[in-house]
Amino acid sequence: MSLRGKLESIDGRGYKAYKSIAGAHPLGALELVVDHVQADPFAAPSRARIRIPWHRARLPAAALSGEPRRRATRDYLGRAFRCAAREDEALAIDAGAQTVLERSCTVFEDDAIELRFTVALPARGRTIQGRRAAGILCDRLPDIAEQAAVADDLDLDALERHCAAVEDQVALRGQLEGRGLFAFVVDGANLARRSGVDDRPLADGIAFDSPDSLRVTLEAPNAGAVTGMGVPRGITLVVGGGFHGKSTLLNALELGVYDHRPGDGREGVVTADDAVKIRAEDGRAVHGVDLSPFINHLPYGKSTTAFSTELASGSTSQAASLQEALECGVAHLLVDEDTSATNFMIRDERMQALVAKADEPITPFVDRIRDLRERLDVSTVLVMGGSGDYFEHADTVIQMHDYLPRDVTAEARAVAADHRSERRREVESELERPEPRPLRTARLDASVKPGKTRVKVRGTDTLVFGRQDVDLRAVEQLADSSQLRAIGLLMQRLHESGGVLEDPVAAARALLAEPVTAWSRKPDGDLARPRIMEVLAAINRLRGP
């Protein structure tokens, strides 16, 4: 019996009769696969896939030339499905927002393009509306799928712009290391966002314009030569008055580790792909972290070489985040004084005079920032508006004024020379990159009872993992809730390894080398690739032994 026939035959029956439509159904040249049927009309929507054969799609060769373009094309097709289905509230697809991530909503199989979506099967109360469901799945869905994936129905110019933008960003980011750059911000970029909860560009944002002394030219395969501000490796301070754009610039650099869609305003902002924002995070859990380079000599002789707490202070949490980032192999740090613990960042000469170093366990970041650069080859971009004690360490100083950058490196050095600080450097040991900490996989158990696990997300803020709500509000470079879903699945996969992982970073990297679609045993359409740093950040914030 055809799908339409099945749906019409169960019209008016109890909702559980929808279970009969699970499986594959031909829809003309296309194929619908219903993977999961919701238990009742109030449950999470049903999951399905529609497959469009390649000979039907006939996508242009340029859209499939190289992995950056293939990823961009998959992203574009998912967005095209969402756009085509916007009038049908029953259909939804996890197609992302401003970033272009590797996602599982669009899959290129050998024989077909597969679009993975959800459908809320209609009912009146708990009574099936079979004819209405047939209209959704048999009539409108094939049209939507063809609008989303068949070349004859696509805006091919927009598809090419999407592919070109992503390919250019990948190429620009790939040039950073060879040019000695931490990041690049193209001239004309629009960095300002509509609000703290709306990541779309501000309509009247000020166009970025690099100072001449920092302007560099990079080559993009589609845009050609592009000019903008090169943020050098080393120690870069971003200074300026309040509300002049310091944090706006830093936020753009934070998300410059990802590619952005055309029109976002930041599609010419690229950052080294391992860059990590570190910050204070009062109340987070810390497990066995060597804090001794930053916190030592605690009262009563408590050691900090393998420090654990369920309720870290601001300075302790920031030191832990830094050490955890170094443990992941990170070579680029982003820091904003607004989200930092003051006593972790600086201890001025007056406080040194009042409280002896013997009575102060914290070695402030200002005394380690040069060690990070010289001993570990770790570069830092630091937003600092309240302390000039960093001037003498800075390689580059950028002042943001009316949302535009100025190179004030020479002026900052002159200030440092004319107003010498009397504070003493408070370092007692050499800085070393921390070794990986073994991880007991039993900590990664998502079970809520025998045979039942729970992995859910609330936006990008919370991962519900088993009986825990893992607070990730301070992990600011999570760009999409689908990354968080993927992290939950990856944690489950690590749990299945059993025993103790001597090098959890290497184990997580091995899983991340797999395709996104390999992480789930079901054809999930709501996963996106996270970075290794965010995977480990979630693991590090689990509570309990």
mmCIF file of N, CA and C in Angstrom, residues 8 28 37 156 255 306 318 325 330 359 453 467:
data_model
loop_
_atom_site.group_PDB
_atom_site.id
_atom_site.type_symbol
_atom_site.label_atom_id
_atom_site.label_comp_id
_atom_site.label_asym_id
_atom_site.label_seq_id
_atom_site.Cartn_x
_atom_site.Cartn_y
_atom_site.Cartn_z
ATOM 1 N N GLU A 8 -4.495 7.476 4.692
ATOM 2 C CA GLU A 8 -5.952 7.615 4.577
ATOM 3 C C GLU A 8 -6.669 6.478 5.291
ATOM 4 N N GLY A 28 7.363 9.365 -5.918
ATOM 5 C CA GLY A 28 7.805 9.688 -7.263
ATOM 6 C C GLY A 28 9.275 9.347 -7.409
ATOM 7 N N VAL A 37 8.533 7.319 14.830
ATOM 8 C CA VAL A 37 7.195 7.896 14.908
ATOM 9 C C VAL A 37 6.920 8.271 16.357
ATOM 10 N N LEU A 156 20.967 29.303 -7.930
ATOM 11 C CA LEU A 156 22.343 28.829 -8.079
ATOM 12 C C LEU A 156 23.363 29.944 -7.851
ATOM 13 N N LEU A 255 34.422 33.974 17.691
ATOM 14 C CA LEU A 255 33.658 33.164 16.740
ATOM 15 C C LEU A 255 34.305 33.112 15.367
ATOM 16 N N ALA A 306 47.096 18.780 41.962
ATOM 17 C CA ALA A 306 45.979 17.987 41.429
ATOM 18 C C ALA A 306 44.732 18.443 42.175
ATOM 19 N N GLN A 318 39.247 30.378 36.724
ATOM 20 C CA GLN A 318 39.949 30.904 35.557
ATOM 21 C C GLN A 318 41.308 30.230 35.383
ATOM 22 N N ALA A 325 42.863 24.424 28.885
ATOM 23 C CA ALA A 325 43.100 24.796 27.489
ATOM 24 C C ALA A 325 44.500 24.386 27.052
ATOM 25 N N VAL A 330 46.241 24.027 23.121
ATOM 26 C CA VAL A 330 45.892 25.347 22.602
ATOM 27 C C VAL A 330 47.124 26.248 22.541
ATOM 28 N N ASP A 359 52.015 35.459 51.712
ATOM 29 C CA ASP A 359 50.631 35.334 52.166
ATOM 30 C C ASP A 359 49.630 35.351 51.017
ATOM 31 N N THR A 453 19.158 6.061 29.125
ATOM 32 C CA THR A 453 20.071 7.199 29.227
ATOM 33 C C THR A 453 19.325 8.476 28.864
ATOM 34 N N ARG A 467 21.827 12.289 35.089
ATOM 35 C CA ARG A 467 21.155 12.992 36.189
ATOM 36 C C ARG A 467 21.725 14.388 36.431
#
